[in-house]
PDB file of C-alpha atoms in Angstrom:
ATOM      1  CA  MET A   1      -7.883  44.611  19.883  1.00  0.00           C
ATOM      2  CA  CYS A   2     -10.225  41.892  18.616  1.00  0.00           C
ATOM      3  CA  CYS A   3     -11.635  42.408  15.154  1.00  0.00           C
ATOM      4  CA  ALA A   4     -14.882  40.792  13.941  1.00  0.00           C
ATOM      5  CA  ILE A   5     -14.366  39.227  10.524  1.00  0.00           C
ATOM      6  CA  LEU A   6     -16.997  37.830   8.170  1.00  0.00           C
ATOM      7  CA  VAL A   7     -16.016  34.434   6.745  1.00  0.00           C
ATOM      8  CA  VAL A   8     -17.831  33.094   3.689  1.00  0.00           C
ATOM      9  CA  CYS A   9     -17.545  29.402   2.876  1.00  0.00           C
ATOM     10  CA  SER A  10     -16.304  28.527  -0.600  1.00  0.00           C
ATOM     11  CA  THR A  11     -19.449  26.614  -1.566  1.00  0.00           C
ATOM     12  CA  GLY A  12     -21.373  29.850  -1.978  1.00  0.00           C
ATOM     13  CA  GLN A  13     -23.549  29.309   1.106  1.00  0.00           C
ATOM     14  CA  ASN A  14     -24.502  32.189   3.318  1.00  0.00           C
ATOM     15  CA  PRO A  15     -21.895  33.197   5.924  1.00  0.00           C
ATOM     16  CA  ALA A  16     -22.079  30.918   8.904  1.00  0.00           C
ATOM     17  CA  ARG A  17     -21.675  33.634  11.525  1.00  0.00           C
ATOM     18  CA  ILE A  18     -19.528  36.572  12.541  1.00  0.00           C
ATOM     19  CA  TRP A  19     -16.309  35.008  13.802  1.00  0.00           C
ATOM     20  CA  GLN A  20     -14.162  36.644  16.382  1.00  0.00           C
ATOM     21  CA  GLN A  21     -10.500  36.675  15.400  1.00  0.00           C
ATOM     22  CA  GLU A  22      -9.384  34.492  18.277  1.00  0.00           C
ATOM     23  CA  ASP A  23     -11.673  31.705  17.028  1.00  0.00           C
ATOM     24  CA  LEU A  24      -9.500  31.204  13.954  1.00  0.00           C
ATOM     25  CA  GLU A  25      -5.992  31.890  15.227  1.00  0.00           C
ATOM     26  CA  VAL A  26      -5.055  28.313  14.313  1.00  0.00           C
ATOM     27  CA  THR A  27      -7.093  26.595  11.599  1.00  0.00           C
ATOM     28  CA  ARG A  28      -6.395  22.971  10.692  1.00  0.00           C
ATOM     29  CA  ALA A  29      -7.957  20.546   8.256  1.00  0.00           C
ATOM     30  CA  ARG A  30     -10.676  18.628  10.097  1.00  0.00           C
ATOM     31  CA  LEU A  31     -12.520  15.584   8.788  1.00  0.00           C
ATOM     32  CA  LEU A  32     -15.619  14.070  10.407  1.00  0.00           C
ATOM     33  CA  ILE A  33     -16.567  10.513   9.501  1.00  0.00           C
ATOM     34  CA  SER A  34     -20.144   9.699  10.542  1.00  0.00           C
ATOM     35  CA  PHE A  35     -20.735   5.957  10.478  1.00  0.00           C
ATOM     36  CA  ALA A  36     -22.801   3.391  12.342  1.00  0.00           C
ATOM     37  CA  HIS A  37     -20.663   0.762  14.071  1.00  0.00           C
ATOM     38  CA  PRO A  38     -17.386   0.058  15.823  1.00  0.00           C
ATOM     39  CA  ASP A  39     -15.339  -1.420  12.928  1.00  0.00           C
ATOM     40  CA  ASP A  40     -16.929   0.623  10.084  1.00  0.00           C
ATOM     41  CA  GLU A  41     -14.103   3.123  10.376  1.00  0.00           C
ATOM     42  CA  SER A  42     -11.367   0.507   9.976  1.00  0.00           C
ATOM     43  CA  PHE A  43     -12.920  -1.969   7.563  1.00  0.00           C
ATOM     44  CA  GLY A  44     -14.264   0.764   5.318  1.00  0.00           C
ATOM     45  CA  LEU A  45     -11.903   3.730   5.566  1.00  0.00           C
ATOM     46  CA  GLY A  46      -8.780   2.601   7.428  1.00  0.00           C
ATOM     47  CA  GLY A  47      -6.498   3.499   4.532  1.00  0.00           C
ATOM     48  CA  LEU A  48      -8.113   6.878   3.976  1.00  0.00           C
ATOM     49  CA  ILE A  49      -7.975   7.764   7.676  1.00  0.00           C
ATOM     50  CA  ALA A  50      -4.304   6.797   7.858  1.00  0.00           C
ATOM     51  CA  ARG A  51      -3.504   8.926   4.822  1.00  0.00           C
ATOM     52  CA  TYR A  52      -5.172  12.076   6.091  1.00  0.00           C
ATOM     53  CA  ILE A  53      -3.777  11.736   9.584  1.00  0.00           C
ATOM     54  CA  ALA A  54      -0.297  11.362   8.048  1.00  0.00           C
ATOM     55  CA  GLN A  55      -0.942  14.660   6.264  1.00  0.00           C
ATOM     56  CA  GLY A  56      -1.749  16.406   9.556  1.00  0.00           C
ATOM     57  CA  THR A  57      -5.546  16.338   9.312  1.00  0.00           C
ATOM     58  CA  GLU A  58      -7.603  16.036  12.482  1.00  0.00           C
ATOM     59  CA  VAL A  59      -9.926  13.063  11.950  1.00  0.00           C
ATOM     60  CA  TYR A  60     -12.989  12.551  14.146  1.00  0.00           C
ATOM     61  CA  TYR A  61     -15.113   9.409  14.149  1.00  0.00           C
ATOM     62  CA  LEU A  62     -18.801   9.581  15.078  1.00  0.00           C
ATOM     63  CA  CYS A  63     -19.978   6.055  15.868  1.00  0.00           C
ATOM     64  CA  ALA A  64     -23.772   5.897  16.091  1.00  0.00           C
ATOM     65  CA  THR A  65     -24.202   2.482  17.754  1.00  0.00           C
ATOM     66  CA  ASN A  66     -22.351   0.273  20.197  1.00  0.00           C
ATOM     67  CA  GLY A  67     -22.366  -2.715  17.847  1.00  0.00           C
ATOM     68  CA  ASP A  68     -24.082  -4.777  20.507  1.00  0.00           C
ATOM     69  CA  VAL A  69     -26.021  -6.985  18.087  1.00  0.00           C
ATOM     70  CA  GLY A  70     -22.889  -8.103  16.258  1.00  0.00           C
ATOM     71  CA  THR A  71     -22.146 -11.823  16.311  1.00  0.00           C
ATOM     72  CA  VAL A  72     -19.298 -12.619  18.706  1.00  0.00           C
ATOM     73  CA  ARG A  73     -17.738 -16.003  19.476  1.00  0.00           C
ATOM     74  CA  PRO A  74     -17.584 -16.849  23.214  1.00  0.00           C
ATOM     75  CA  GLU A  75     -13.784 -16.737  23.429  1.00  0.00           C
ATOM     76  CA  PHE A  76     -13.784 -13.037  22.563  1.00  0.00           C
ATOM     77  CA  MET A  77     -16.050 -12.214  25.520  1.00  0.00           C
ATOM     78  CA  GLN A  78     -13.466 -13.120  28.164  1.00  0.00           C
ATOM     79  CA  GLY A  79     -12.887 -10.055  30.334  1.00  0.00           C
ATOM     80  CA  TYR A  80     -15.935  -8.192  29.008  1.00  0.00           C
ATOM     81  CA  ASN A  81     -19.397  -7.843  30.518  1.00  0.00           C
ATOM     82  CA  SER A  82     -21.240  -7.226  27.265  1.00  0.00           C
ATOM     83  CA  VAL A  83     -20.827  -7.252  23.512  1.00  0.00           C
ATOM     84  CA  ALA A  84     -21.097  -3.454  23.517  1.00  0.00           C
ATOM     85  CA  GLU A  85     -18.202  -3.171  25.989  1.00  0.00           C
ATOM     86  CA  LEU A  86     -16.076  -5.474  23.833  1.00  0.00           C
ATOM     87  CA  ARG A  87     -16.887  -3.701  20.570  1.00  0.00           C
ATOM     88  CA  LEU A  88     -16.160  -0.248  21.981  1.00  0.00           C
ATOM     89  CA  ALA A  89     -12.866  -1.494  23.429  1.00  0.00           C
ATOM     90  CA  GLU A  90     -11.919  -2.769  19.981  1.00  0.00           C
ATOM     91  CA  LEU A  91     -12.839   0.622  18.531  1.00  0.00           C
ATOM     92  CA  SER A  92     -10.621   2.334  21.092  1.00  0.00           C
ATOM     93  CA  ARG A  93      -7.668   0.163  20.062  1.00  0.00           C
ATOM     94  CA  ALA A  94      -8.266   0.811  16.377  1.00  0.00           C
ATOM     95  CA  ALA A  95      -8.553   4.552  17.033  1.00  0.00           C
ATOM     96  CA  SER A  96      -5.162   4.433  18.734  1.00  0.00           C
ATOM     97  CA  VAL A  97      -3.593   2.550  15.808  1.00  0.00           C
ATOM     98  CA  LEU A  98      -4.965   5.027  13.293  1.00  0.00           C
ATOM     99  CA  GLY A  99      -4.325   8.110  15.421  1.00  0.00           C
ATOM    100  CA  LEU A 100      -7.899   9.396  15.430  1.00  0.00           C
ATOM    101  CA  THR A 101      -8.294  12.763  17.101  1.00  0.00           C
ATOM    102  CA  GLU A 102     -11.493  11.682  18.844  1.00  0.00           C
ATOM    103  CA  GLY A 103     -14.053   8.899  18.780  1.00  0.00           C
ATOM    104  CA  ILE A 104     -17.594  10.090  19.435  1.00  0.00           C
ATOM    105  CA  PRO A 105     -20.060   7.317  20.374  1.00  0.00           C
ATOM    106  CA  LEU A 106     -23.775   8.162  20.262  1.00  0.00           C
ATOM    107  CA  GLY A 107     -24.660   4.961  22.130  1.00  0.00           C
ATOM    108  CA  TYR A 108     -27.653   3.727  20.134  1.00  0.00           C
ATOM    109  CA  ARG A 109     -28.483   0.041  20.064  1.00  0.00           C
ATOM    110  CA  ASP A 110     -27.330  -1.842  16.976  1.00  0.00           C
ATOM    111  CA  SER A 111     -30.269  -2.688  14.690  1.00  0.00           C
ATOM    112  CA  GLY A 112     -28.896  -5.745  12.984  1.00  0.00           C
ATOM    113  CA  MET A 113     -29.751  -6.401   9.349  1.00  0.00           C
ATOM    114  CA  MET A 114     -32.902  -5.237   7.603  1.00  0.00           C
ATOM    115  CA  GLY A 115     -35.944  -7.363   8.412  1.00  0.00           C
ATOM    116  CA  SER A 116     -34.393  -8.985  11.492  1.00  0.00           C
ATOM    117  CA  ASP A 117     -36.143  -9.048  14.872  1.00  0.00           C
ATOM    118  CA  THR A 118     -33.432  -6.792  16.274  1.00  0.00           C
ATOM    119  CA  SER A 119     -34.287  -4.062  13.755  1.00  0.00           C
ATOM    120  CA  THR A 120     -37.706  -3.646  15.430  1.00  0.00           C
ATOM    121  CA  HIS A 121     -36.294  -3.074  18.940  1.00  0.00           C
ATOM    122  CA  SER A 122     -37.456   0.282  20.308  1.00  0.00           C
ATOM    123  CA  ASP A 123     -33.915   1.329  21.328  1.00  0.00           C
ATOM    124  CA  CYS A 124     -32.170   0.495  18.068  1.00  0.00           C
ATOM    125  CA  LEU A 125     -30.961   3.212  15.727  1.00  0.00           C
ATOM    126  CA  TRP A 126     -33.306   2.203  12.906  1.00  0.00           C
ATOM    127  CA  GLN A 127     -36.324   2.919  15.118  1.00  0.00           C
ATOM    128  CA  GLN A 128     -35.198   6.382  16.295  1.00  0.00           C
ATOM    129  CA  PRO A 129     -36.831   9.532  14.896  1.00  0.00           C
ATOM    130  CA  ARG A 130     -34.666  10.851  12.080  1.00  0.00           C
ATOM    131  CA  GLU A 131     -34.798  14.400  13.445  1.00  0.00           C
ATOM    132  CA  ALA A 132     -33.655  13.309  16.912  1.00  0.00           C
ATOM    133  CA  VAL A 133     -30.565  11.602  15.491  1.00  0.00           C
ATOM    134  CA  ALA A 134     -29.898  14.525  13.135  1.00  0.00           C
ATOM    135  CA  ARG A 135     -29.942  16.930  16.079  1.00  0.00           C
ATOM    136  CA  ARG A 136     -27.255  14.956  17.864  1.00  0.00           C
ATOM    137  CA  VAL A 137     -25.108  14.836  14.741  1.00  0.00           C
ATOM    138  CA  THR A 138     -25.623  18.584  14.283  1.00  0.00           C
ATOM    139  CA  GLU A 139     -24.319  19.160  17.807  1.00  0.00           C
ATOM    140  CA  VAL A 140     -21.210  17.143  16.965  1.00  0.00           C
ATOM    141  CA  ILE A 141     -20.602  19.083  13.742  1.00  0.00           C
ATOM    142  CA  ARG A 142     -20.935  22.419  15.521  1.00  0.00           C
ATOM    143  CA  ARG A 143     -18.525  21.322  18.248  1.00  0.00           C
ATOM    144  CA  VAL A 144     -15.910  19.645  16.027  1.00  0.00           C
ATOM    145  CA  ARG A 145     -16.186  22.177  13.149  1.00  0.00           C
ATOM    146  CA  PRO A 146     -15.081  19.926  10.270  1.00  0.00           C
ATOM    147  CA  GLN A 147     -14.602  21.336   6.805  1.00  0.00           C
ATOM    148  CA  VAL A 148     -15.320  17.911   5.265  1.00  0.00           C
ATOM    149  CA  VAL A 149     -17.908  15.315   6.321  1.00  0.00           C
ATOM    150  CA  ILE A 150     -18.152  11.699   5.130  1.00  0.00           C
ATOM    151  CA  THR A 151     -21.041   9.282   5.597  1.00  0.00           C
ATOM    152  CA  PHE A 152     -22.519   6.265   3.792  1.00  0.00           C
ATOM    153  CA  ASN A 153     -24.321   6.396   0.482  1.00  0.00           C
ATOM    154  CA  ARG A 154     -28.105   6.236   0.330  1.00  0.00           C
ATOM    155  CA  TYR A 155     -28.093   2.427   0.172  1.00  0.00           C
ATOM    156  CA  GLY A 156     -26.009   2.353   3.327  1.00  0.00           C
ATOM    157  CA  GLY A 157     -23.096   0.601   1.664  1.00  0.00           C
ATOM    158  CA  TYR A 158     -24.690  -2.855   1.662  1.00  0.00           C
ATOM    159  CA  GLY A 159     -28.232  -2.105   2.796  1.00  0.00           C
ATOM    160  CA  HIS A 160     -27.666  -2.112   6.550  1.00  0.00           C
ATOM    161  CA  PRO A 161     -30.454  -0.140   8.308  1.00  0.00           C
ATOM    162  CA  ASP A 162     -28.023   1.531  10.733  1.00  0.00           C
ATOM    163  CA  HIS A 163     -25.926   2.728   7.797  1.00  0.00           C
ATOM    164  CA  ILE A 164     -29.013   4.160   6.107  1.00  0.00           C
ATOM    165  CA  ALA A 165     -30.213   5.821   9.313  1.00  0.00           C
ATOM    166  CA  ILE A 166     -26.930   7.589  10.048  1.00  0.00           C
ATOM    167  CA  GLN A 167     -26.576   8.598   6.388  1.00  0.00           C
ATOM    168  CA  ARG A 168     -29.955  10.330   6.478  1.00  0.00           C
ATOM    169  CA  ALA A 169     -29.291  11.986   9.816  1.00  0.00           C
ATOM    170  CA  THR A 170     -25.821  13.171   8.789  1.00  0.00           C
ATOM    171  CA  THR A 171     -27.084  14.623   5.523  1.00  0.00           C
ATOM    172  CA  ASP A 172     -29.761  16.550   7.426  1.00  0.00           C
ATOM    173  CA  ALA A 173     -27.232  17.666  10.040  1.00  0.00           C
ATOM    174  CA  PHE A 174     -24.850  18.978   7.384  1.00  0.00           C
ATOM    175  CA  HIS A 175     -27.529  21.513   6.451  1.00  0.00           C
ATOM    176  CA  HIS A 176     -28.752  22.181   9.997  1.00  0.00           C
ATOM    177  CA  ALA A 177     -25.272  23.021  11.265  1.00  0.00           C
ATOM    178  CA  SER A 178     -25.042  26.239   9.229  1.00  0.00           C
ATOM    179  CA  ASP A 179     -28.623  27.339   9.838  1.00  0.00           C
ATOM    180  CA  PRO A 180     -28.886  30.049  12.542  1.00  0.00           C
ATOM    181  CA  ALA A 181     -32.571  29.209  12.968  1.00  0.00           C
ATOM    182  CA  TYR A 182     -31.689  25.659  14.034  1.00  0.00           C
ATOM    183  CA  GLU A 183     -31.054  26.045  17.758  1.00  0.00           C
ATOM    184  CA  THR A 184     -28.719  23.790  19.690  1.00  0.00           C
ATOM    185  CA  GLY A 185     -27.218  26.381  22.032  1.00  0.00           C
ATOM    186  CA  GLN A 186     -24.004  26.380  19.968  1.00  0.00           C
ATOM    187  CA  ALA A 187     -22.451  28.690  17.412  1.00  0.00           C
ATOM    188  CA  VAL A 188     -23.347  27.615  13.881  1.00  0.00           C
ATOM    189  CA  TRP A 189     -20.751  26.057  11.606  1.00  0.00           C
ATOM    190  CA  ALA A 190     -20.838  25.625   7.819  1.00  0.00           C
ATOM    191  CA  PRO A 191     -18.932  22.534   6.687  1.00  0.00           C
ATOM    192  CA  GLN A 192     -17.836  22.976   3.111  1.00  0.00           C
ATOM    193  CA  LYS A 193     -18.042  19.509   1.566  1.00  0.00           C
ATOM    194  CA  LEU A 194     -20.202  16.417   2.071  1.00  0.00           C
ATOM    195  CA  TYR A 195     -19.178  13.048   0.623  1.00  0.00           C
ATOM    196  CA  TYR A 196     -20.831   9.638   0.501  1.00  0.00           C
ATOM    197  CA  THR A 197     -18.696   6.526   0.341  1.00  0.00           C
ATOM    198  CA  ALA A 198     -18.729   5.058  -3.171  1.00  0.00           C
ATOM    199  CA  ILE A 199     -17.134   1.782  -4.144  1.00  0.00           C
ATOM    200  CA  PRO A 200     -16.353   1.920  -7.865  1.00  0.00           C
ATOM    201  CA  ARG A 201     -18.465  -0.587  -9.785  1.00  0.00           C
ATOM    202  CA  ARG A 202     -15.345  -2.103 -11.331  1.00  0.00           C
ATOM    203  CA  GLN A 203     -13.911  -2.969  -7.940  1.00  0.00           C
ATOM    204  CA  VAL A 204     -17.126  -4.658  -6.804  1.00  0.00           C
ATOM    205  CA  GLN A 205     -17.443  -6.500 -10.095  1.00  0.00           C
ATOM    206  CA  VAL A 206     -13.898  -7.836  -9.700  1.00  0.00           C
ATOM    207  CA  GLY A 207     -14.859  -8.946  -6.200  1.00  0.00           C
ATOM    208  CA  ILE A 208     -17.964 -10.726  -7.521  1.00  0.00           C
ATOM    209  CA  MET A 209     -15.846 -12.507 -10.123  1.00  0.00           C
ATOM    210  CA  LEU A 210     -13.432 -13.709  -7.438  1.00  0.00           C
ATOM    211  CA  LEU A 211     -16.310 -14.912  -5.263  1.00  0.00           C
ATOM    212  CA  ARG A 212     -17.741 -16.924  -8.124  1.00  0.00           C
ATOM    213  CA  LEU A 213     -14.342 -18.439  -8.840  1.00  0.00           C
ATOM    214  CA  ARG A 214     -14.389 -19.641  -5.226  1.00  0.00           C
ATOM    215  CA  ARG A 215     -17.913 -21.010  -5.795  1.00  0.00           C
ATOM    216  CA  GLN A 216     -19.425 -18.476  -3.380  1.00  0.00           C
ATOM    217  CA  ASP A 217     -22.811 -16.860  -3.938  1.00  0.00           C
ATOM    218  CA  PRO A 218     -22.333 -13.052  -4.159  1.00  0.00           C
ATOM    219  CA  ARG A 219     -25.935 -12.563  -3.072  1.00  0.00           C
ATOM    220  CA  ARG A 220     -25.401 -14.457   0.212  1.00  0.00           C
ATOM    221  CA  MET A 221     -22.174 -13.184   1.706  1.00  0.00           C
ATOM    222  CA  GLY A 222     -20.980 -12.323   5.212  1.00  0.00           C
ATOM    223  CA  ARG A 223     -20.878 -14.417   8.342  1.00  0.00           C
ATOM    224  CA  ASN A 224     -24.679 -14.719   8.361  1.00  0.00           C
ATOM    225  CA  HIS A 225     -25.063 -14.859   4.563  1.00  0.00           C
ATOM    226  CA  ASP A 226     -27.206 -11.718   4.624  1.00  0.00           C
ATOM    227  CA  ILE A 227     -25.107  -9.389   2.443  1.00  0.00           C
ATOM    228  CA  ASP A 228     -26.032  -9.083  -1.226  1.00  0.00           C
ATOM    229  CA  VAL A 229     -22.894  -7.955  -3.073  1.00  0.00           C
ATOM    230  CA  GLN A 230     -24.746  -7.678  -6.383  1.00  0.00           C
ATOM    231  CA  ALA A 231     -27.132  -5.166  -4.780  1.00  0.00           C
ATOM    232  CA  ILE A 232     -24.117  -3.020  -3.897  1.00  0.00           C
ATOM    233  CA  VAL A 233     -23.377  -2.705  -7.613  1.00  0.00           C
ATOM    234  CA  ASP A 234     -27.037  -2.097  -8.433  1.00  0.00           C
ATOM    235  CA  ASN A 235     -27.203   0.797  -5.924  1.00  0.00           C
ATOM    236  CA  ALA A 236     -23.802   2.311  -6.676  1.00  0.00           C
ATOM    237  CA  GLU A 237     -23.639   6.102  -7.048  1.00  0.00           C
ATOM    238  CA  PRO A 238     -21.252   8.167  -9.218  1.00  0.00           C
ATOM    239  CA  VAL A 239     -17.622   8.375  -8.125  1.00  0.00           C
ATOM    240  CA  HIS A 240     -16.412  11.975  -8.138  1.00  0.00           C
ATOM    241  CA  ALA A 241     -13.303  11.612  -5.964  1.00  0.00           C
ATOM    242  CA  MET A 242     -10.732   8.822  -6.014  1.00  0.00           C
ATOM    243  CA  ILE A 243      -8.208   8.904  -3.180  1.00  0.00           C
ATOM    244  CA  ASP A 244      -5.018   6.871  -3.431  1.00  0.00           C
ATOM    245  CA  VAL A 245      -4.497   4.910  -0.201  1.00  0.00           C
ATOM    246  CA  GLY A 246      -2.131   2.259  -1.560  1.00  0.00           C
ATOM    247  CA  ALA A 247       0.703   3.365   0.716  1.00  0.00           C
ATOM    248  CA  TYR A 248      -1.401   2.898   3.860  1.00  0.00           C
ATOM    249  CA  TYR A 249      -2.412  -0.748   3.706  1.00  0.00           C
ATOM    250  CA  GLU A 250      -0.276  -1.721   6.703  1.00  0.00           C
ATOM    251  CA  GLN A 251      -2.078   0.772   8.957  1.00  0.00           C
ATOM    252  CA  TRP A 252      -5.390  -0.229   7.399  1.00  0.00           C
ATOM    253  CA  ASP A 253      -4.804  -3.917   8.131  1.00  0.00           C
ATOM    254  CA  ALA A 254      -3.507  -3.188  11.633  1.00  0.00           C
ATOM    255  CA  ALA A 255      -6.617  -1.158  12.496  1.00  0.00           C
ATOM    256  CA  SER A 256      -8.913  -3.814  11.034  1.00  0.00           C
ATOM    257  CA  ALA A 257      -7.148  -6.488  13.086  1.00  0.00           C
ATOM    258  CA  CYS A 258      -8.156  -4.628  16.262  1.00  0.00           C
ATOM    259  CA  HIS A 259     -11.737  -5.702  15.563  1.00  0.00           C
ATOM    260  CA  ALA A 260     -10.895  -9.347  16.153  1.00  0.00           C
ATOM    261  CA  SER A 261     -14.413 -10.284  17.302  1.00  0.00           C
ATOM    262  CA  GLN A 262     -15.651  -9.307  13.850  1.00  0.00           C
ATOM    263  CA  LEU A 263     -12.927 -11.411  12.224  1.00  0.00           C
ATOM    264  CA  GLY A 264     -10.712  -8.390  11.650  1.00  0.00           C
ATOM    265  CA  GLY A 265     -12.246  -7.737   8.246  1.00  0.00           C
ATOM    266  CA  ARG A 266     -11.431 -11.258   7.073  1.00  0.00           C
ATOM    267  CA  SER A 267     -14.851 -12.845   6.570  1.00  0.00           C
ATOM    268  CA  THR A 268     -13.512 -14.135   3.226  1.00  0.00           C
ATOM    269  CA  PRO A 269      -9.949 -15.076   2.198  1.00  0.00           C
ATOM    270  CA  ARG A 270      -8.000 -11.910   1.519  1.00  0.00           C
ATOM    271  CA  LEU A 271      -5.814 -11.287  -1.512  1.00  0.00           C
ATOM    272  CA  PRO A 272      -2.107 -10.638  -0.904  1.00  0.00           C
ATOM    273  CA  LYS A 273      -1.368  -7.020  -0.014  1.00  0.00           C
ATOM    274  CA  ARG A 274       0.617  -6.298  -3.166  1.00  0.00           C
ATOM    275  CA  ILE A 275      -2.335  -7.390  -5.326  1.00  0.00           C
ATOM    276  CA  ARG A 276      -4.816  -5.383  -3.281  1.00  0.00           C
ATOM    277  CA  GLN A 277      -2.578  -2.338  -3.558  1.00  0.00           C
ATOM    278  CA  ARG A 278      -2.568  -2.690  -7.328  1.00  0.00           C
ATOM    279  CA  ILE A 279      -6.275  -3.410  -7.863  1.00  0.00           C
ATOM    280  CA  PHE A 280      -7.877  -1.624  -4.916  1.00  0.00           C
ATOM    281  CA  SER A 281      -5.488   1.246  -4.203  1.00  0.00           C
ATOM    282  CA  GLY A 282      -8.155   3.923  -4.620  1.00  0.00           C
ATOM    283  CA  GLN A 283     -11.100   4.704  -2.368  1.00  0.00           C
ATOM    284  CA  GLY A 284     -14.020   6.338  -4.124  1.00  0.00           C
ATOM    285  CA  PHE A 285     -16.469   8.977  -2.941  1.00  0.00           C
ATOM    286  CA  THR A 286     -19.586  10.669  -4.250  1.00  0.00           C
ATOM    287  CA  ARG A 287     -19.434  14.425  -3.731  1.00  0.00           C
ATOM    288  CA  VAL A 288     -22.891  15.502  -2.628  1.00  0.00           C
ATOM    289  CA  ILE A 289     -22.158  19.106  -1.637  1.00  0.00           C
ATOM    290  CA  PRO A 290     -21.124  21.068  -3.584  1.00  0.00           C
ATOM    291  CA  ARG A 291     -22.586  19.013  -6.423  1.00  0.00           C
ATOM    292  CA  PRO A 292     -20.101  18.445  -9.265  1.00  0.00           C
ATOM    293  CA  ALA A 293     -20.900  19.651 -12.755  1.00  0.00           C
ATOM    294  CA  SER A 294     -20.542  16.132 -14.163  1.00  0.00           C
ATOM    295  CA  ASP A 295     -20.484  12.546 -12.939  1.00  0.00           C
ATOM    296  CA  ARG A 296     -16.826  11.822 -13.521  1.00  0.00           C
ATOM    297  CA  ILE A 297     -13.777  11.499 -11.316  1.00  0.00           C
ATOM    298  CA  ASP A 298     -12.351  14.992 -10.980  1.00  0.00           C
ATOM    299  CA  GLU A 299     -10.842  15.023  -7.469  1.00  0.00           C
ATOM    300  CA  ARG A 300      -7.855  13.315  -5.909  1.00  0.00           C
ATOM    301  CA  ASP A 301      -8.111  15.064  -2.544  1.00  0.00           C
ATOM    302  CA  LEU A 302     -11.223  15.493  -0.399  1.00  0.00           C
ATOM    303  CA  PHE A 303      -9.908  18.863   0.770  1.00  0.00           C
ATOM    304  CA  ALA A 304      -9.458  20.251  -2.755  1.00  0.00           C
ATOM    305  CA  GLY A 305     -10.899  23.765  -2.806  1.00  0.00           C
ATOM    306  CA  VAL A 306     -11.488  23.852   0.947  1.00  0.00           C
ATOM    307  CA  VAL A 307     -10.631  27.126   2.697  1.00  0.00           C
ATOM    308  CA  LEU A 308      -8.432  26.479   5.733  1.00  0.00           C
ATOM    309  CA  GLU A 309      -6.526  29.733   6.231  1.00  0.00           C
ATOM    310  CA  ALA A 310      -7.300  31.962   9.177  1.00  0.00           C
ATOM    311  CA  PRO A 311      -7.972  35.598   8.308  1.00  0.00           C
ATOM    312  CA  PRO A 312      -5.062  38.009   8.707  1.00  0.00           C
ATOM    313  CA  ALA A 313      -4.613  39.704  12.060  1.00  0.00           C
ATOM    314  CA  ALA A 314      -6.182  43.133  12.269  1.00  0.00           C
ATOM    315  CA  ALA A 315      -3.890  46.139  12.510  1.00  0.00           C
ATOM    316  CA  ASP A 316      -3.819  47.925  15.863  1.00  0.00           C
TER     317      ASP A 316
END
């Protein structure tokens, strides 16, 4: 017979719902990464994704925009009808390299950088109502049922409006997903941990030093010179988790190379892999929920403390 079992999440939240036993016959680690563009997954978290997939984790990538405002050289457009079509094809190839369980595009228009004309377009992500985007992310969380969710920090990594918009919507959705009063026509789901990406200040400071040695202005970086690296340091948040991805640089580089139209992550000369593995082997994260007791690195695994086990079968 089927037994109804009450499952309480380890964060101390209220029970998400009454689960039927068949719902949890097989429970696996599931990670949802909620970012803005095709390429954010590879450039930002390629090593982390490769590590968790190697460990058997299901990794889902929610991609809020089609990247259609990204700068693309004409030679990359051969065989494609639009920038969006090209960028999503590159994402598909990177997803295959990394082994993503599913890519989930929301289809919003890319906003471009803050203050640009494209950021005022009525269809771009930056101009969408926060609640409308949060509802769509909530629907994804309830369908995918991740235990762990990752999104950008409050500054959006480097101040990109699409990064900020999806960060806000994902944070709201994390709470909505476990709220029975928030109706989406789906069963509620209580993810257990929410993380923001967090580049350790030391790593960014080393990067700034290298840029200055090359006589580059850290406040005017990127293809369009509209990325302020110093502002990344100024808006950095505490690092609570540091995940070692040094063994996964080959997969990381291979996934990044799939986004050739965006220079494959190589907008500046890249250090040799062995040096990057030594200096930048860890990827940092701010744990937002549950909030740590102190602002220090105390985790080496995003799934530490997460409850994965299915309940025991009921006796006949």
